[in-house]
Coordinates of C-alpha atoms in Angstrom, one line a residue:
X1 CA 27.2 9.1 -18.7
X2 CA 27.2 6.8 -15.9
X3 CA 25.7 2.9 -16.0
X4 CA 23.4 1.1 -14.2
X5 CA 24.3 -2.1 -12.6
X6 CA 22.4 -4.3 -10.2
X7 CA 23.9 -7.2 -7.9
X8 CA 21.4 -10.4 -7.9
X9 CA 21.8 -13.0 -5.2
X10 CA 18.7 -15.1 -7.0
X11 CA 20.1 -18.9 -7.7
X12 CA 18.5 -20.5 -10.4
X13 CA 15.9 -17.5 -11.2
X14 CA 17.1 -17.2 -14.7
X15 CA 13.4 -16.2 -15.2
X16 CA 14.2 -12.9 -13.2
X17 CA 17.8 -12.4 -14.3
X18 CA 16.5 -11.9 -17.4
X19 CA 13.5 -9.1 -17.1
X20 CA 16.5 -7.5 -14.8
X21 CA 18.9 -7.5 -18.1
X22 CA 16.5 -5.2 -19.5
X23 CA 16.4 -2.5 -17.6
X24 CA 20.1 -2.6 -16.0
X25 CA 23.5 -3.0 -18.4
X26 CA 24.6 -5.5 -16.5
X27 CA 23.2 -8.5 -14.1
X28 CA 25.6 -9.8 -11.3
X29 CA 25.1 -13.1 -9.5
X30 CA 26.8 -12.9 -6.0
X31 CA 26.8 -15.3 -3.3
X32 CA 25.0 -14.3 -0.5
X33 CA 26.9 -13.2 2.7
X34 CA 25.0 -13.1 6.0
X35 CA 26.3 -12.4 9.6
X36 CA 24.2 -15.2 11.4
X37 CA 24.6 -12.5 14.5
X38 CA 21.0 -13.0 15.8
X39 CA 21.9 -11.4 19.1
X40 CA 22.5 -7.8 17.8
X41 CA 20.1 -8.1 15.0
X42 CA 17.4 -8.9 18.1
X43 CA 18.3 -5.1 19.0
X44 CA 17.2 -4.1 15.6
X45 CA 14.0 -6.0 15.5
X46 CA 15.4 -7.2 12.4
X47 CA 16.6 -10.5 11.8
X48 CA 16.4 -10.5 8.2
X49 CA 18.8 -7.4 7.8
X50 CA 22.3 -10.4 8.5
X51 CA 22.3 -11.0 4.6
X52 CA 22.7 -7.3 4.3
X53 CA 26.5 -8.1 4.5
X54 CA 26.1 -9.5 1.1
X55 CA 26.7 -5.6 -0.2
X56 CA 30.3 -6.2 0.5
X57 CA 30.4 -7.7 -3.2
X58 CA 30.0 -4.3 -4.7
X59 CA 33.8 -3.3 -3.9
X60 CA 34.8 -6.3 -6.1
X61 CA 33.8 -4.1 -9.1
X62 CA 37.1 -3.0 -9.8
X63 CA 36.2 -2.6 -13.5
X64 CA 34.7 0.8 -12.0
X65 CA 37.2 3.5 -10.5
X66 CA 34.2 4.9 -8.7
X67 CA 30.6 3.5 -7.6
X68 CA 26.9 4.7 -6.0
X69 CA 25.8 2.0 -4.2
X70 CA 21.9 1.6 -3.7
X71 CA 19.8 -0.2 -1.4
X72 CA 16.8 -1.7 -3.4
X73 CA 14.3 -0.1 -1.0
X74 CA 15.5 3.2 -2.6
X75 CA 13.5 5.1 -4.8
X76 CA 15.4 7.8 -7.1
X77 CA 12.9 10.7 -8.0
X78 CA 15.8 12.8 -10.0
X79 CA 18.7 12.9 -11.9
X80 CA 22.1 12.0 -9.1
X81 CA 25.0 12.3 -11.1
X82 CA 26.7 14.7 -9.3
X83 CA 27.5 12.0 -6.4
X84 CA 30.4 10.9 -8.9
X85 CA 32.2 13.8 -7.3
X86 CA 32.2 12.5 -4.1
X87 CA 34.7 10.7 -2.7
X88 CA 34.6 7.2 -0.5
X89 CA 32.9 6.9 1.7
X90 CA 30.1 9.6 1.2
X91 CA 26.9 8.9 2.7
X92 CA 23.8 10.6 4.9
X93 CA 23.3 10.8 8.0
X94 CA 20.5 7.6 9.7
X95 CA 17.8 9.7 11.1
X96 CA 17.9 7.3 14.1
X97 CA 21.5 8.4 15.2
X98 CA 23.2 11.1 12.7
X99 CA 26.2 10.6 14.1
X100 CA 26.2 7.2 12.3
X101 CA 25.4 7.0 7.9
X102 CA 22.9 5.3 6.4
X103 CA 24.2 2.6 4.4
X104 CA 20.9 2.8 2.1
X105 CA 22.8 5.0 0.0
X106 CA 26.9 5.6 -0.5
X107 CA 30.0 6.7 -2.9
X108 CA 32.4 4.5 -2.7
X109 CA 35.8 3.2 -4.6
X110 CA 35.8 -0.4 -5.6
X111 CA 38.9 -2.3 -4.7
X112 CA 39.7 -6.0 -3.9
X113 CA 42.1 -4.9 -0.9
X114 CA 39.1 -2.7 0.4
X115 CA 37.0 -5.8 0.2
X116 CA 39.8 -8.6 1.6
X117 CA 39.8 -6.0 4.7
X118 CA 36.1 -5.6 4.9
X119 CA 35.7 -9.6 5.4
X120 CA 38.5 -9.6 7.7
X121 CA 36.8 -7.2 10.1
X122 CA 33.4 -8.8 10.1
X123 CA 35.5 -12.2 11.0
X124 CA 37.6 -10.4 13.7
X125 CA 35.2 -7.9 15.4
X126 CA 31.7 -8.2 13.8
X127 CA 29.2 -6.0 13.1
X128 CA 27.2 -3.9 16.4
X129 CA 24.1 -3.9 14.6
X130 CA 24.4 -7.6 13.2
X131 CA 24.1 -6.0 9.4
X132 CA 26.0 -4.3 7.3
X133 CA 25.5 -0.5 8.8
X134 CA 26.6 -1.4 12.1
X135 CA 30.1 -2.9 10.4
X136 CA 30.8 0.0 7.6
X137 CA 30.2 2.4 10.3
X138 CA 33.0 0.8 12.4
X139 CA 35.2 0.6 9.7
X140 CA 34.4 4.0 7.9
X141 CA 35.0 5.1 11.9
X142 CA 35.9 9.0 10.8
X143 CA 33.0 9.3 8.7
X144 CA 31.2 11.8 11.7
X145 CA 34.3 14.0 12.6
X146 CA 37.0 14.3 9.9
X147 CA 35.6 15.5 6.5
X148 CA 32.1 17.2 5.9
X149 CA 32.4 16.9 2.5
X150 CA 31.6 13.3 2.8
X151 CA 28.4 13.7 4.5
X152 CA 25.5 13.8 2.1
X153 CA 23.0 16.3 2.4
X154 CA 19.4 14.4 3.3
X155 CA 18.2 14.8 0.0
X156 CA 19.7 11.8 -1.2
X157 CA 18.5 9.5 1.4
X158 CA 15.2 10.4 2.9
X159 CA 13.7 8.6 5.1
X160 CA 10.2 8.0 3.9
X161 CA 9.0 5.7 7.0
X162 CA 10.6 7.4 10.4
X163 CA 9.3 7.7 14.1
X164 CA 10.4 11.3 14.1
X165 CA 9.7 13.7 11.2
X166 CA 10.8 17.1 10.9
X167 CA 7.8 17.7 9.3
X168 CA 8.5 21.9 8.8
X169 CA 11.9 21.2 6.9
X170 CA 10.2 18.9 4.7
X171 CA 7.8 21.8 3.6
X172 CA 10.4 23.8 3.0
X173 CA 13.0 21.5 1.5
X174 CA 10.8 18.0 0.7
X175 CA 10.9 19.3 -3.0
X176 CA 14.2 19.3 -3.6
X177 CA 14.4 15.6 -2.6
X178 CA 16.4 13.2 -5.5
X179 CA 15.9 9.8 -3.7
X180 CA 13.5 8.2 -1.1
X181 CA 14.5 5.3 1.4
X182 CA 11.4 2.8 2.5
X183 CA 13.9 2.0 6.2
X184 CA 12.2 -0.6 8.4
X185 CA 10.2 -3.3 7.6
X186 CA 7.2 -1.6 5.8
X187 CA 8.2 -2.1 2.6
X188 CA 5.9 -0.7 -0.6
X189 CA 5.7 -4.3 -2.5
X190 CA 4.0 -5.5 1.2
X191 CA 1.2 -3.7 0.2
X192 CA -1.5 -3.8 -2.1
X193 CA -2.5 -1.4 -4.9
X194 CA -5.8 -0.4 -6.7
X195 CA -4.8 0.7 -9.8
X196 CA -8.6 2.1 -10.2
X197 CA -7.7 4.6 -7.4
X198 CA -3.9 4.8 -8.0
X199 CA -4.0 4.6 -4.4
X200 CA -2.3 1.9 -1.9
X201 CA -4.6 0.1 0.5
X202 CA -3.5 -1.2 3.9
X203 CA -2.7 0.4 6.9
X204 CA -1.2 3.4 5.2
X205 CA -2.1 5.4 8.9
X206 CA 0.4 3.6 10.5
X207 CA 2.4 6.0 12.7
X208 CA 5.2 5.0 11.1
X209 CA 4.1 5.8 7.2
X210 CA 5.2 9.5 7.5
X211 CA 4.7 10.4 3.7
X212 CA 2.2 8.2 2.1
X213 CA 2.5 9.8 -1.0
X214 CA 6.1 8.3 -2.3
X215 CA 4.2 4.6 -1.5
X216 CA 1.6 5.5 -4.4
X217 CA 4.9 7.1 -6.6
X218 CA 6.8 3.9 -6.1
X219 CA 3.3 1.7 -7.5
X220 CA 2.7 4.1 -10.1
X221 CA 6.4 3.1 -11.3
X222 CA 6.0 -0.2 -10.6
X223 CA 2.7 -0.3 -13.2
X224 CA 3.9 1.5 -15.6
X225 CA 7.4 0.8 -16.4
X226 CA 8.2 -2.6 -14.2
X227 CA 4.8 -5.0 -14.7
X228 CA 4.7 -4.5 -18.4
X229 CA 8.1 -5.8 -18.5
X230 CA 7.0 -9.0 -16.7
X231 CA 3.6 -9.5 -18.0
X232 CA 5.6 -9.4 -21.5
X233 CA 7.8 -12.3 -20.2
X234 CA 5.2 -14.3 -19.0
X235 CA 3.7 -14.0 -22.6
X236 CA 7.0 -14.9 -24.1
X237 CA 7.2 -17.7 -21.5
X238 CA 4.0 -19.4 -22.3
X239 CA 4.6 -19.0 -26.2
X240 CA 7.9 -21.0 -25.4
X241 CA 7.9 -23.4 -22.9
X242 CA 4.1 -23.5 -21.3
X243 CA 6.1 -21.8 -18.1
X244 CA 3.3 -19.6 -16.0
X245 CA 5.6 -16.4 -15.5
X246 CA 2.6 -14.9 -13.1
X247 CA 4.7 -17.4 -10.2
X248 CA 7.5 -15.6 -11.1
X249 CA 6.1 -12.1 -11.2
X250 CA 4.4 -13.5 -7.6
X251 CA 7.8 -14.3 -6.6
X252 CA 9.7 -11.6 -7.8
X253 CA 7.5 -8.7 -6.1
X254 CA 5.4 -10.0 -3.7
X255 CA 3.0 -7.7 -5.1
X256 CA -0.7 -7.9 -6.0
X257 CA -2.3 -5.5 -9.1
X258 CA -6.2 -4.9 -9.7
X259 CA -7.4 -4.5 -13.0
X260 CA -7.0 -2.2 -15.5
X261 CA -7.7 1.3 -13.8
X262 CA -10.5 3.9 -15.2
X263 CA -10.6 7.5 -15.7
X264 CA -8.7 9.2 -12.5
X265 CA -11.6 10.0 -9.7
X266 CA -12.1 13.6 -9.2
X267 CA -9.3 15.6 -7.1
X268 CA -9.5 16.2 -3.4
X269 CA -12.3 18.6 -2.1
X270 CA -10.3 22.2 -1.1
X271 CA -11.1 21.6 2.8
X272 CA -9.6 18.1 3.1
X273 CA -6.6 19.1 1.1
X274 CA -6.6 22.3 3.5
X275 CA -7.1 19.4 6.4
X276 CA -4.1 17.7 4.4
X277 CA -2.1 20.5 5.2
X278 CA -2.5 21.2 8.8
X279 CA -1.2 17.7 9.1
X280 CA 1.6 18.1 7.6
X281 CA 0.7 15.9 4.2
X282 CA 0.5 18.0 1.7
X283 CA 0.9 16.4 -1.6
X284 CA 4.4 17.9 -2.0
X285 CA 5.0 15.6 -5.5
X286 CA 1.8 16.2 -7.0
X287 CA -0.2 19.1 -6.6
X288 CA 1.2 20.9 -3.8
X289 CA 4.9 20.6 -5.4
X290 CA 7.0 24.1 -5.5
X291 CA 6.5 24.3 -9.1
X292 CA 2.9 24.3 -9.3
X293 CA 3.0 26.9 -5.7
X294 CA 5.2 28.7 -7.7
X295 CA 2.5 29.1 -10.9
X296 CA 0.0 30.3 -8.3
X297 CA 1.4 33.1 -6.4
X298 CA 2.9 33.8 -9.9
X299 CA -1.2 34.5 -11.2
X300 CA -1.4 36.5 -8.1
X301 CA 1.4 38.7 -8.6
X302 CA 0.4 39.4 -12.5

C-alpha cells in the first residue's frame, strides 16, 4: 500500500501544517527554491511559476526507493497505484508541445546524487522555461525518443484548462481519466462556489475553461472532505487560544463558501443537456459518464 506525503514550503504556518498532518502521513517543511529567471518566465506569462524549482526537494526522499510526484493543481479522480511500476522518469506528454512532459505529474527515484546534479544544472545552464519543466526536460533530455514505456498515457495528466481540446477523444476516452491538471493560471480556489447550486460562479465561459465540470468536482471535494477539517480547527483554535482560524482557512485557500446548500435544484431540461452535447460538454462525470450510458442502451437491448 503506498503513502501519502506532501512537501510544505509554509514558514511559521504551524496552523496549516497541522490540518495537513491529517490527511497526509507525513508533513515536510522545505526551503523554497526559485529560479529568479524573469526573462524566460516573461515567455510563459508566468512569473510566479520560478519557485516551481522548489520540487527539486522531492529527490531528497531517499527513505523511498520509488516516488509519484504531484503538482498541487492536480486532482486524482481514481485509484493510481500502478505508476509504482514505472520507472524514472515517467511522465505525459504537455499538450502545448508533446514532445516535451508535463512536470504536473512524474515517477521518479529519489536520490541525493540525482538531486546534487539537478542543482548543479540549474546553476550551470538554467532552465528554458524559467521553472522547473523547462529544466527536467533538459535534463531528462531522452525522455521523447528512447523509451516509450516512460511516457504516460494522458489519462494521468489531463489537461482540464487547454487552448486546444481534442474534444472527440475525450468522449471516447474522458471516462477513463484517473487525474485532472488545472495548467495555467486559472486555478479552482480563484473562484467562488455556491454550495446552494453546487455550482462555480465566475467566468467559467472562458475559452480557456474546457471542462467546467472537474471545477465543480474539485469544490465538491473541497466542501466535503477539506473545509470540515478546517472549520473543526478553527473551533479547536478558539477553544484554546482565542486564535480566529477563518484567517487561516482565508489564507490557506483563497477560497470563499456560501452557506449551507439546500435540496439539489432539479436536473437539466433534456434539450439543454442535448445542447450540452453538441458542444462537446456533456457531463462525462455525472450523468453522461460510461457507466450510466452503459445502464441505458443496456434497458434498450433487454
Amino acid at each position: 500500500m503506498s503513502r501519502t506525503r506532501v512537501a510544505s514550503s509554509m514558514i511559521n504556518q504551524q496552523n496549516k501544517r497541522n490540518t495537513l498532518e491529517k490527511v497526509f502521513d507525513e508533513v515536510i517543511l522545505v526551503d523554497i527554491l526559485d529560479s529568479g529567471d524573469s526573462a524566460h518566465l516573461a515567455l510563459l506569462k508566468r512569473p510566479e511559476l520560478g519557485i516551481t524549482l522548489t520540487k527539486l526537494h522531492c529527490w531528497e526522499l531517499t527513505q523511498f526507493s520509488k516516488c509519484v510526484f504531484m503538482d498541487a493543481d492536480t486532482m486524482v479522480l481514481s485509484n493510481i497505484d500502478e505508476l509504482f511500476e514505472r520507472e524514472e522518469l515517467s511522465a505525459a506528454p504537455d499538450p502545448g508541445w508533446p514532445d516535451c512532459f508535463n512536470s504536473g505529474v512524474f515517477v521518479y527515484r529519489p536520490s541525493i546524487e540525482t538531486y546534487n546534479q539537478l542543482l548543479q544544472f540549474a546553476t550551470e545552464k538554467g532552465s528554458f522555461d524559467g521553472a522547473d519543466q523547462g529544466l527536467l526536460n533538459t535534463f531528462f533530455s531522452s525522455w521523447a525518443t528512447t523509451d516509450m514505456n516512460k511516457h504516460l498515457p494522458f489519462i494521468y495528466n489531463l489537461s482540464s484548462t487547454s487552448v486546444y481540446s481534442y474534444l472527440p477523444a475525450f468522449k471516447a476516452f474522458g471516462s477513463s481519466t484517473k487525474v485532472v491538471h488545472f495548467l495555467g493560471s486559472a486555478k479552482p480556489w480563484n473562484y467562488t462556489y455556491d454550495s446552494r447550486t453546487k455550482s462555480v460562479e465566475g467566468n467559467i465561459n472562458d475559452p480557456k475553461i474546457v471542462h467546467p465540470e472537474f471545477l465543480n468536482m474539485w469544490w465538491d471535494t473541497y466542501t466535503v472532505n477539506i473545509l470540515p477539517l478546517l472549520e473543526q480547527k478553527e473551533v479547536d483554535e478558539e477553544n484554546t487560544t482565542g486564535v480566529n482560524m477563518a484567517e487561516v482557512t482565508e489564507a490557506v485557500s483563497h477560497m470563499s463558501v456560501s452557506a449551507p446548500s439546500p435540496p439539489e435544484l432539479p436536473s437539466i431540461s433534456s434539450e439543454e443537456r442535448k445542447a450540452r452535447w453538441e458542444q462537446g460538454q456533456a457531463d462525462y462525470m455525472g450523468v453522461d459518464s460510461f457507466d450510466n450510458i452503459k445502464k441505458k442502451l443496456d434497458s434498450y437491448l433487454q
